[in-house]
Short mmCIF file of C-alpha atoms and ligand atoms in Angstrom, two decimals:
data_model
loop_
_atom_site.label_atom_id
_atom_site.label_comp_id
_atom_site.label_asym_id
_atom_site.label_seq_id
_atom_site.Cartn_x
_atom_site.Cartn_y
_atom_site.Cartn_z
CA MET A 1 -10.43 27.90 19.79
CA VAL A 2 -9.96 26.99 23.44
CA ALA A 3 -6.90 24.79 23.85
CA GLY A 4 -7.64 21.26 24.94
CA LEU A 5 -11.27 21.25 23.81
CA PRO A 6 -11.94 17.93 22.06
CA LYS A 7 -12.44 18.33 18.30
CA LYS A 8 -15.39 16.82 16.47
CA PRO A 9 -14.21 13.48 15.10
CA MET A 10 -14.35 12.56 11.41
CA ARG A 11 -16.70 9.63 10.77
CA TYR A 12 -16.11 6.73 8.39
CA PHE A 13 -18.81 4.84 6.46
CA SER A 14 -18.72 1.57 4.52
CA THR A 15 -18.98 1.50 0.71
CA ARG A 16 -21.71 -1.15 1.14
CA GLY A 17 -23.83 1.10 3.35
CA GLN A 18 -24.74 -1.46 6.02
CA THR A 19 -22.28 -0.59 8.78
CA PRO A 20 -22.81 2.11 11.42
CA LEU A 21 -20.43 5.08 11.22
CA HIS A 22 -16.99 4.44 12.77
CA THR A 23 -14.40 6.83 14.18
CA PHE A 24 -10.92 6.81 12.63
CA SER A 25 -9.56 4.55 15.39
CA GLU A 26 -12.48 2.14 15.06
CA ALA A 27 -12.12 1.99 11.27
CA VAL A 28 -8.37 1.37 11.59
CA GLU A 29 -8.90 -1.39 14.13
CA ALA A 30 -11.66 -3.07 12.05
CA GLY A 31 -9.78 -2.90 8.71
CA LEU A 32 -12.61 -4.37 6.62
CA ALA A 33 -16.11 -3.08 7.45
CA PRO A 34 -18.40 -5.71 9.04
CA ASP A 35 -20.71 -5.63 5.97
CA GLY A 36 -17.77 -6.62 3.76
CA GLY A 37 -17.28 -3.10 2.39
CA LEU A 38 -14.39 -0.67 2.66
CA PHE A 39 -14.27 2.41 4.87
CA LEU A 40 -14.24 5.94 3.43
CA PRO A 41 -14.33 9.29 5.26
CA GLU A 42 -17.78 10.90 5.43
CA SER A 43 -16.45 13.97 3.66
CA LEU A 44 -13.21 14.69 1.86
CA PRO A 45 -11.61 17.81 3.33
CA SER A 46 -10.33 20.43 0.90
CA ILE A 47 -6.55 20.81 0.96
CA ALA A 48 -6.15 23.36 -1.87
CA GLY A 49 -5.98 26.34 0.50
CA LYS A 50 -3.34 24.71 2.68
CA LEU A 51 -0.74 23.83 0.06
CA ALA A 52 1.23 27.09 0.20
CA GLU A 53 1.67 26.68 3.94
CA TRP A 54 2.46 22.97 3.59
CA SER A 55 5.16 23.51 0.99
CA THR A 56 7.85 24.27 3.58
CA LEU A 57 7.10 21.37 5.93
CA SER A 58 9.28 18.28 6.33
CA TYR A 59 7.76 14.97 5.26
CA PRO A 60 6.71 13.89 8.79
CA GLN A 61 5.26 17.36 9.48
CA LEU A 62 3.23 17.24 6.27
CA ALA A 63 1.93 13.78 7.18
CA ALA A 64 0.89 15.01 10.64
CA GLU A 65 -1.00 18.02 9.25
CA PHE A 66 -2.73 15.80 6.70
CA PHE A 67 -3.79 13.16 9.25
CA THR A 68 -5.11 15.83 11.60
CA LEU A 69 -7.80 16.54 8.97
CA PHE A 70 -8.91 12.90 9.08
CA ALA A 71 -8.73 12.32 12.83
CA PRO A 72 -8.93 15.74 14.55
CA GLU A 73 -9.88 13.93 17.76
CA ILE A 74 -6.24 12.83 18.04
CA PRO A 75 -4.33 15.93 19.21
CA LYS A 76 -2.08 17.48 16.58
CA ASP A 77 0.98 17.15 18.85
CA GLU A 78 0.37 13.45 19.04
CA TRP A 79 0.10 13.19 15.25
CA HIS A 80 3.45 14.97 14.97
CA GLN A 81 5.01 12.49 17.40
CA LEU A 82 3.51 9.52 15.53
CA THR A 83 4.69 10.60 12.09
CA ALA A 84 8.15 11.65 13.33
CA GLU A 85 8.52 8.17 14.81
CA ALA A 86 7.09 6.40 11.73
CA TYR A 87 9.50 8.04 9.27
CA ARG A 88 12.54 8.25 11.55
CA ARG A 89 13.99 4.98 10.28
CA PHE A 90 13.87 5.96 6.59
CA GLU A 91 17.39 6.16 5.23
CA SER A 92 16.83 9.32 3.14
CA PRO A 93 16.45 12.60 5.06
CA GLU A 94 13.76 13.65 2.57
CA VAL A 95 11.93 10.35 3.24
CA ALA A 96 10.50 10.39 -0.32
CA PRO A 97 13.12 12.04 -2.57
CA LEU A 98 11.90 13.28 -5.97
CA LYS A 99 14.67 12.65 -8.50
CA LYS A 100 14.71 14.61 -11.73
CA ILE A 101 15.76 12.47 -14.70
CA THR A 102 14.86 14.91 -17.52
CA ASP A 103 12.77 18.09 -17.76
CA LYS A 104 9.78 15.84 -18.41
CA THR A 105 10.48 12.83 -16.16
CA TYR A 106 10.80 12.58 -12.39
CA ILE A 107 11.06 9.51 -10.18
CA LEU A 108 9.53 9.62 -6.70
CA GLU A 109 11.61 7.13 -4.71
CA LEU A 110 9.38 5.38 -2.19
CA PHE A 111 11.82 2.64 -1.19
CA HIS A 112 13.96 4.18 1.53
CA GLY A 113 12.03 2.61 4.42
CA PRO A 114 13.17 -0.37 6.52
CA THR A 115 11.97 -3.06 4.04
CA LEU A 116 12.89 -1.10 0.89
CA ALA A 117 9.38 -0.96 -0.62
CA PHE A 118 6.66 1.70 -0.59
CA LYS A 119 4.47 -0.30 1.80
CA ASP A 120 6.66 0.97 4.67
CA PHE A 121 5.01 4.40 4.33
CA ALA A 122 1.71 3.00 5.56
CA LEU A 123 2.83 0.10 7.72
CA GLN A 124 5.39 1.94 9.83
CA LEU A 125 2.56 4.29 10.82
CA LEU A 126 -0.04 1.53 11.19
CA GLY A 127 2.22 -0.32 13.66
CA LEU A 128 2.33 2.82 15.83
CA LEU A 129 -1.45 3.30 15.56
CA TYR A 130 -1.92 -0.30 16.77
CA LYS A 131 0.44 0.38 19.66
CA ARG A 132 -1.52 3.51 20.57
CA GLN A 133 -4.75 1.50 20.49
CA VAL A 134 -3.33 -1.18 22.80
CA LYS A 135 -2.26 1.51 25.25
CA LEU A 136 -5.72 3.09 25.25
CA SER A 137 -7.75 -0.12 25.46
CA GLY A 138 -5.37 -2.21 27.58
CA LYS A 139 -6.14 -5.16 25.27
CA LYS A 140 -3.19 -6.92 23.65
CA LEU A 141 -3.39 -7.40 19.90
CA CYS A 142 -2.69 -10.39 17.62
CA VAL A 143 -2.00 -9.16 14.11
CA LEU A 144 -2.54 -11.89 11.51
CA GLY A 145 -1.99 -11.76 7.76
CA ALA A 146 -0.96 -13.69 4.66
CA THR A 147 1.60 -12.35 2.22
CA SER A 148 3.15 -13.00 -1.15
CA GLY A 149 6.18 -10.98 -0.03
CA ASP A 150 6.27 -7.22 0.46
CA THR A 151 3.20 -6.61 2.63
CA GLY A 152 4.23 -9.22 5.19
CA SER A 153 7.75 -7.93 5.61
CA ALA A 154 6.57 -4.29 5.83
CA ALA A 155 3.91 -5.26 8.41
CA ILE A 156 6.45 -7.21 10.45
CA HIS A 157 8.83 -4.25 10.49
CA GLY A 158 5.97 -1.96 11.54
CA CYS A 159 5.04 -4.18 14.51
CA MET A 160 8.31 -5.73 15.65
CA GLY A 161 9.28 -4.80 19.18
CA GLN A 162 5.99 -2.91 19.79
CA ASP A 163 4.57 -3.48 23.28
CA GLY A 164 1.35 -5.47 23.46
CA ILE A 165 1.44 -6.61 19.82
CA GLN A 166 2.28 -10.00 18.33
CA ILE A 167 2.37 -10.49 14.59
CA PHE A 168 1.81 -13.78 12.72
CA ILE A 169 2.45 -13.80 8.96
CA LEU A 170 1.71 -16.81 6.74
CA TYR A 171 3.43 -17.16 3.40
CA PRO A 172 3.65 -19.87 0.73
CA ASN A 173 6.78 -21.92 1.41
CA GLY A 174 9.36 -21.52 -1.37
CA ARG A 175 7.28 -18.96 -3.27
CA VAL A 176 8.52 -15.71 -1.78
CA SER A 177 11.97 -14.51 -2.78
CA PRO A 178 14.84 -15.58 -0.47
CA LEU A 179 15.44 -11.93 0.48
CA GLN A 180 11.78 -11.33 1.29
CA GLU A 181 11.79 -14.46 3.47
CA ARG A 182 14.87 -13.24 5.31
CA GLN A 183 13.23 -9.84 5.89
CA MET A 184 10.39 -11.66 7.65
CA ALA A 185 12.34 -14.41 9.44
CA CYS A 186 15.56 -12.66 10.53
CA THR A 187 14.22 -9.83 12.72
CA GLY A 188 15.30 -11.45 15.98
CA ALA A 189 12.16 -9.91 17.58
CA ASP A 190 10.27 -12.23 19.92
CA ASN A 191 6.84 -10.84 18.95
CA VAL A 192 7.26 -11.82 15.28
CA PHE A 193 6.21 -15.19 13.83
CA ALA A 194 7.06 -15.94 10.19
CA ILE A 195 5.04 -19.00 9.16
CA PRO A 196 5.80 -20.84 5.90
CA VAL A 197 2.90 -23.08 4.78
CA PRO A 198 2.68 -25.53 1.88
CA GLY A 199 0.82 -24.40 -1.25
CA THR A 200 0.20 -21.03 -2.83
CA PHE A 201 -0.57 -17.55 -1.52
CA ASP A 202 -4.28 -18.34 -1.92
CA ASP A 203 -3.94 -21.31 0.48
CA ALA A 204 -2.28 -19.09 3.09
CA GLN A 205 -4.90 -16.39 2.55
CA ARG A 206 -7.76 -18.91 2.96
CA VAL A 207 -6.43 -20.04 6.37
CA VAL A 208 -6.18 -16.42 7.50
CA LYS A 209 -9.74 -15.68 6.35
CA ASP A 210 -11.04 -18.78 8.17
CA CYS A 211 -9.33 -17.70 11.40
CA PHE A 212 -11.13 -14.34 11.17
CA GLY A 213 -14.36 -16.16 10.24
CA ASP A 214 -14.24 -17.94 13.63
CA THR A 215 -15.46 -14.89 15.53
CA ALA A 216 -15.18 -16.60 18.93
CA PHE A 217 -11.49 -17.26 18.29
CA ALA A 218 -10.93 -13.78 16.83
CA GLY A 219 -12.45 -12.24 19.96
CA GLU A 220 -10.55 -14.55 22.33
CA VAL A 221 -7.11 -13.55 21.02
CA ASN A 222 -8.11 -10.03 19.84
CA LEU A 223 -7.23 -10.66 16.21
CA SER A 224 -6.51 -7.77 13.87
CA ALA A 225 -6.04 -8.00 10.10
CA VAL A 226 -3.16 -6.53 8.20
CA ASN A 227 -4.01 -6.17 4.53
CA SER A 228 -4.09 -3.55 1.87
CA ILE A 229 -7.62 -2.24 2.50
CA ASN A 230 -7.06 -0.44 5.83
CA ILE A 231 -8.12 3.21 5.45
CA ALA A 232 -5.00 4.35 7.35
CA ARG A 233 -2.85 2.81 4.63
CA ILE A 234 -4.63 4.70 1.87
CA LEU A 235 -4.39 8.00 3.75
CA ALA A 236 -0.69 7.51 4.52
CA GLN A 237 -0.12 7.07 0.79
CA CYS A 238 -1.96 10.30 -0.11
CA VAL A 239 0.81 12.23 1.63
CA TYR A 240 3.60 11.49 -0.86
CA TYR A 241 1.47 12.64 -3.80
CA ILE A 242 1.08 16.02 -2.09
CA TRP A 243 4.78 16.04 -1.20
CA ALA A 244 5.76 15.36 -4.84
CA VAL A 245 3.52 18.04 -6.38
CA LEU A 246 4.89 20.61 -3.92
CA ARG A 247 8.40 19.84 -5.20
CA LEU A 248 7.58 20.40 -8.89
CA PRO A 249 8.02 23.77 -10.63
CA GLU A 250 4.65 25.54 -10.31
CA LYS A 251 4.05 25.63 -14.06
CA ASP A 252 4.13 21.82 -14.26
CA ARG A 253 1.83 21.02 -11.34
CA ALA A 254 -1.72 21.25 -12.71
CA THR A 255 -1.05 18.97 -15.68
CA CYS A 256 1.50 16.47 -14.35
CA GLU A 257 0.87 12.76 -14.78
CA PHE A 258 1.50 10.30 -11.94
CA VAL A 259 2.57 6.89 -13.25
CA VAL A 260 1.84 4.20 -10.68
CA PRO A 261 2.87 0.51 -10.83
CA THR A 262 -0.37 -1.10 -9.71
CA GLY A 263 -1.72 -4.41 -8.38
CA ASN A 264 -4.36 -3.93 -5.68
CA PHE A 265 -5.16 -0.38 -6.85
CA GLY A 266 -4.32 0.98 -3.38
CA ASN A 267 -1.41 3.19 -4.28
CA VAL A 268 -2.99 4.89 -7.29
CA LEU A 269 -6.33 5.28 -5.51
CA ALA A 270 -4.57 7.36 -2.84
CA GLY A 271 -3.35 9.81 -5.50
CA TRP A 272 -6.78 10.07 -7.05
CA LEU A 273 -8.35 10.81 -3.64
CA ALA A 274 -5.75 13.53 -3.07
CA GLN A 275 -6.79 15.04 -6.41
CA ARG A 276 -10.45 14.97 -5.28
CA MET A 277 -9.34 16.91 -2.18
CA GLY A 278 -7.94 19.64 -4.39
CA LEU A 279 -4.35 18.59 -5.07
CA PRO A 280 -3.36 20.16 -8.39
CA CYS A 281 -2.26 17.41 -10.77
CA GLY A 282 -3.42 16.17 -14.15
CA THR A 283 -3.71 12.46 -14.82
CA PHE A 284 -2.88 9.04 -13.36
CA ARG A 285 -1.52 6.17 -15.40
CA VAL A 286 -2.25 2.74 -14.01
CA ALA A 287 0.86 0.75 -15.01
CA THR A 288 0.29 -3.03 -14.87
CA ASN A 289 2.41 -6.07 -15.69
CA GLN A 290 1.05 -8.97 -17.77
CA ASN A 291 -1.68 -9.45 -15.15
CA ASP A 292 -3.52 -6.65 -16.85
CA ILE A 293 -7.07 -6.73 -15.49
CA LEU A 294 -6.91 -3.02 -14.63
CA TYR A 295 -5.42 -2.13 -18.01
CA ARG A 296 -8.29 -3.95 -19.70
CA PHE A 297 -10.80 -2.25 -17.42
CA PHE A 298 -9.58 1.26 -18.15
CA THR A 299 -9.36 0.65 -21.89
CA THR A 300 -12.68 -1.24 -22.34
CA GLY A 301 -14.81 -0.63 -19.23
CA GLU A 302 -15.02 -4.38 -18.63
CA TYR A 303 -13.75 -5.89 -15.37
CA ARG A 304 -13.03 -9.54 -16.16
CA GLN A 305 -10.93 -11.70 -13.84
CA GLY A 306 -8.47 -14.17 -15.35
CA ASP A 307 -5.81 -16.50 -13.96
CA VAL A 308 -2.73 -15.05 -12.30
CA HIS A 309 0.44 -15.54 -14.35
CA PRO A 310 3.61 -15.16 -12.25
CA SER A 311 5.74 -12.28 -13.58
CA HIS A 312 9.00 -10.44 -12.95
CA ALA A 313 6.97 -7.95 -10.86
CA PRO A 314 5.43 -10.39 -8.34
CA SER A 315 3.85 -7.81 -6.03
CA MET A 316 1.56 -6.87 -8.92
CA ASP A 317 0.54 -10.46 -9.78
CA ILE A 318 -3.07 -9.87 -8.84
CA GLN A 319 -6.40 -10.44 -10.55
CA ALA A 320 -8.64 -9.12 -7.76
CA ALA A 321 -7.76 -5.51 -7.03
CA SER A 322 -8.99 -5.24 -3.46
CA ASN A 323 -9.08 -1.43 -3.31
CA PHE A 324 -11.00 -1.08 -6.56
CA GLU A 325 -14.29 -1.00 -4.66
CA ARG A 326 -13.47 2.44 -3.29
CA PHE A 327 -13.04 3.79 -6.82
CA LEU A 328 -16.23 2.06 -8.03
CA TYR A 329 -18.15 3.65 -5.17
CA PHE A 330 -17.48 7.11 -6.61
CA VAL A 331 -17.83 6.06 -10.24
CA LEU A 332 -21.21 4.40 -9.58
CA GLY A 333 -22.65 7.61 -8.12
CA GLU A 334 -21.97 6.88 -4.42
CA ASP A 335 -24.76 4.27 -4.49
CA SER A 336 -24.17 1.51 -1.90
CA ALA A 337 -26.98 -0.71 -3.20
CA ARG A 338 -25.39 -0.69 -6.65
CA ILE A 339 -21.97 -1.47 -5.09
CA ARG A 340 -23.41 -4.50 -3.31
CA GLU A 341 -24.82 -5.73 -6.63
CA VAL A 342 -21.62 -5.17 -8.60
CA MET A 343 -19.36 -6.68 -5.93
CA ALA A 344 -21.59 -9.78 -5.76
CA GLN A 345 -21.30 -10.10 -9.52
CA ILE A 346 -17.49 -9.77 -9.38
CA LYS A 347 -17.32 -12.34 -6.57
CA SER A 348 -19.34 -14.82 -8.62
CA GLY A 349 -16.64 -14.61 -11.26
CA SER A 350 -18.74 -13.04 -14.03
CA PRO A 351 -17.37 -10.06 -15.92
CA VAL A 352 -18.83 -6.64 -15.12
CA LYS A 353 -19.26 -3.83 -17.62
CA ILE A 354 -19.17 -0.32 -16.19
CA ASP A 355 -20.10 2.86 -18.06
CA LEU A 356 -16.92 4.70 -17.23
CA PRO A 357 -17.46 8.45 -16.93
CA ALA A 358 -14.61 10.70 -18.02
CA THR A 359 -11.89 10.26 -15.38
CA THR A 360 -8.29 11.31 -15.04
CA PHE A 361 -7.06 7.70 -15.45
CA ARG A 362 -5.02 6.17 -18.26
CA ALA A 363 -3.54 2.67 -18.31
CA SER A 364 -0.59 0.73 -19.71
CA ARG A 365 0.68 -2.86 -19.49
CA MET A 366 4.08 -4.50 -19.80
CA ASP A 367 5.16 -8.13 -20.28
CA ASP A 368 8.29 -9.69 -18.76
CA ASP A 369 10.52 -9.24 -21.82
CA THR A 370 9.70 -5.56 -21.96
CA ILE A 371 10.37 -5.18 -18.22
CA VAL A 372 13.93 -6.39 -18.83
CA LYS A 373 14.32 -4.16 -21.91
CA ALA A 374 12.98 -1.06 -20.13
CA THR A 375 15.35 -1.67 -17.21
CA ALA A 376 18.30 -2.08 -19.60
CA GLN A 377 17.36 1.09 -21.51
CA MET A 378 17.07 3.26 -18.36
CA TRP A 379 20.46 2.00 -17.23
CA LYS A 380 22.01 2.70 -20.63
CA ASP A 381 20.47 6.16 -21.09
CA TRP A 382 20.49 7.58 -17.55
CA HIS A 383 22.49 5.20 -15.35
CA TYR A 384 19.39 4.76 -13.24
CA VAL A 385 18.60 1.25 -11.94
CA LEU A 386 14.89 0.38 -11.85
CA ASP A 387 13.26 -2.47 -9.95
CA PRO A 388 10.96 -4.64 -12.11
CA HIS A 389 7.76 -3.10 -10.68
CA THR A 390 8.89 0.44 -11.37
CA ALA A 391 10.07 -0.63 -14.83
CA CYS A 392 6.40 -1.26 -15.78
CA ALA A 393 5.94 2.53 -15.76
CA PHE A 394 8.39 3.11 -18.62
CA THR A 395 6.13 2.69 -21.62
CA ASP A 396 3.65 5.02 -23.32
CA MET A 397 5.15 8.09 -21.59
CA ALA A 398 3.08 11.26 -21.99
CA GLN A 399 4.78 13.66 -24.42
CA ASP A 400 2.97 16.87 -23.52
CA ARG A 401 3.36 17.03 -19.74
CA VAL A 402 5.65 16.12 -16.87
CA SER A 403 5.52 12.52 -15.60
CA ILE A 404 6.17 11.54 -12.00
CA VAL A 405 6.91 7.82 -11.82
CA LEU A 406 6.33 6.27 -8.40
CA SER A 407 9.20 3.91 -7.69
CA THR A 408 7.73 1.22 -5.46
CA ALA A 409 10.74 -0.92 -4.53
CA SER A 410 14.52 -0.89 -4.37
CA PRO A 411 16.16 -2.78 -7.26
CA ALA A 412 18.23 -4.65 -4.66
CA LYS A 413 15.10 -6.58 -3.63
CA PHE A 414 14.95 -8.18 -7.11
CA PRO A 415 18.61 -8.83 -7.97
CA ASP A 416 18.08 -11.56 -10.60
CA VAL A 417 15.95 -9.58 -13.06
CA VAL A 418 18.04 -6.46 -12.57
CA GLN A 419 21.26 -8.38 -13.17
CA GLN A 420 19.79 -9.83 -16.35
CA ALA A 421 18.99 -6.30 -17.58
CA THR A 422 22.03 -4.32 -16.47
CA GLY A 423 24.77 -6.92 -16.16
CA SER A 424 25.47 -6.25 -12.51
CA GLU A 425 23.77 -7.35 -9.32
CA PRO A 426 22.30 -4.52 -7.24
CA THR A 427 23.00 -4.75 -3.51
CA HIS A 428 21.92 -2.93 -0.40
CA PRO A 429 23.65 -3.04 3.01
CA THR A 430 20.39 -3.88 4.85
CA LEU A 431 19.85 -6.90 2.63
CA GLU A 432 23.50 -7.96 2.77
CA ALA A 433 23.38 -7.91 6.58
CA LEU A 434 20.34 -10.20 6.48
CA LYS A 435 22.30 -12.92 4.70
CA ALA A 436 24.44 -13.50 7.80
CA LYS A 437 21.53 -13.72 10.27
CA ASP A 438 19.78 -16.81 11.57
CA MET A 439 16.30 -17.47 10.27
CA GLN A 440 13.54 -18.14 12.76
CA ARG A 441 10.56 -19.80 11.09
CA TRP A 442 7.53 -21.70 12.34
CA PRO A 443 6.52 -24.00 9.46
CA MET A 444 3.13 -25.66 9.80
CA ASP A 445 0.27 -27.21 7.83
CA ALA A 446 -2.00 -24.85 5.94
CA THR A 447 -4.93 -25.62 8.22
CA THR A 448 -6.98 -23.34 10.44
CA ASP A 449 -6.61 -25.75 13.38
CA ALA A 450 -2.81 -25.70 13.22
CA VAL A 451 -2.65 -21.92 13.03
CA LYS A 452 -5.21 -21.34 15.77
CA ALA A 453 -3.43 -23.78 18.10
CA PHE A 454 -0.12 -22.03 17.42
CA ILE A 455 -1.51 -18.56 18.13
CA ARG A 456 -3.12 -19.78 21.37
CA ALA A 457 0.17 -21.38 22.46
CA LYS A 458 2.23 -18.26 21.75
CA LYS A 459 -0.30 -15.70 23.02
CA HIS A 460 1.12 -13.58 25.80
C1 LIG B 1 2.43 -3.81 -3.34
C2 LIG B 1 3.34 -3.40 -4.43
C3 LIG B 1 2.85 -2.84 -5.64
C4 LIG B 1 1.38 -2.70 -5.92
O1 LIG B 1 0.75 -1.75 -5.11
P1 LIG B 1 -0.83 -1.69 -5.00
O2 LIG B 1 -1.15 -0.71 -3.95
O3 LIG B 1 -1.25 -3.09 -4.63
O4 LIG B 1 -1.35 -1.31 -6.34
C5 LIG B 1 3.77 -2.42 -6.58
N1 LIG B 1 5.10 -2.55 -6.39
C6 LIG B 1 5.61 -3.10 -5.25
C7 LIG B 1 7.09 -3.22 -5.11
C8 LIG B 1 4.76 -3.52 -4.24
O5 LIG B 1 5.28 -4.06 -3.11
#
């Protein structure tokens, strides 16, 4: 190949089939497809033949090689710079250390990023992709989102201090944990706006949706969404599944079970896509809390939404798994017309019954009492401290194969439940330092007019 020749870009289509093909950069910038669907790559590259070569790479190198397959039009050198920068601030040199607990149980620690939850893996990179976009287009970007906690703080830490980007995050006043609020409001960065609003997460989310619905406003301030459906987030999460398998003894790889604490179905979907690309692994267990819509789906084939009941694992308190549509697309025979039908049915609130083909998914659920018991047991048996989301994995463990549990947050983010289970309060220096900092918050009414006026006033 002649050096410097532009490579043929990968194209991205919408699950609902009514959006023209997008490049990677266009799909990242759009987030949601204009027809309401989710972006997927036109073809899934095969990675099986590359694994031997990839097994000696560092985490950022592996991520760069992987992303080059999905956006070859971005030069490989640039991918290496982007991923080195994205994972530079992780406090573990391995970025995603795989801890062996027993011969049969490993924990993949995904909480060593700046906000101590796995969402940093995607959002540190997404912040840099936004910055790259701004540099190329010359158009400054307003990132807007609503959060119930972890996504907002990870997005803020991905965008803070980035040239040409301002980030506005709405959250329900008094309903995110004090530490999560401090992570959003104590950055000291002048391009970050943490906005508490009265009401629930749904109220905050509705205002954000209405701002995007006003297309004239969205165009005027160059609004960009930060939510869990961006294709770049899913791809960034594929990388740690590959990383983990490459660290297992070879004999355990083909059968191993990934156990994934799940809410929006984004994290576990990434693993399943990696398997479709040829990653050797066995099964995936969808581990839910008492908000068990996905558990019920995988055990009965019926997708029936209920009310959200707040739990000890709040980042999984979800009854509308926004990434589920990508899975359904494959399960329903890659038929966009059928997806449009099924998604309309789900939106109307009626239950949907799907003839589930044989898949590599299993499911489990855990209520709050059991979360505390599982945390206490792991502490007693192995002196390992779990956060309440990760604790949901520790039930129904497979007996006949190796399990890799994805640990999605640091226990120090959820000190109360952990203290209740183990008798001592987990701490982390990053979170301790936050307690001494001044909070900078911009409280306002949960109305579209108030938020739009604020963004216009702050726009640089
Ligand atoms: C977001 C989150 C989850 C759920 O991840 P999904 O991709 O929505 O399934 C689990 N644990 C923690 C700590 C989270 O922040």
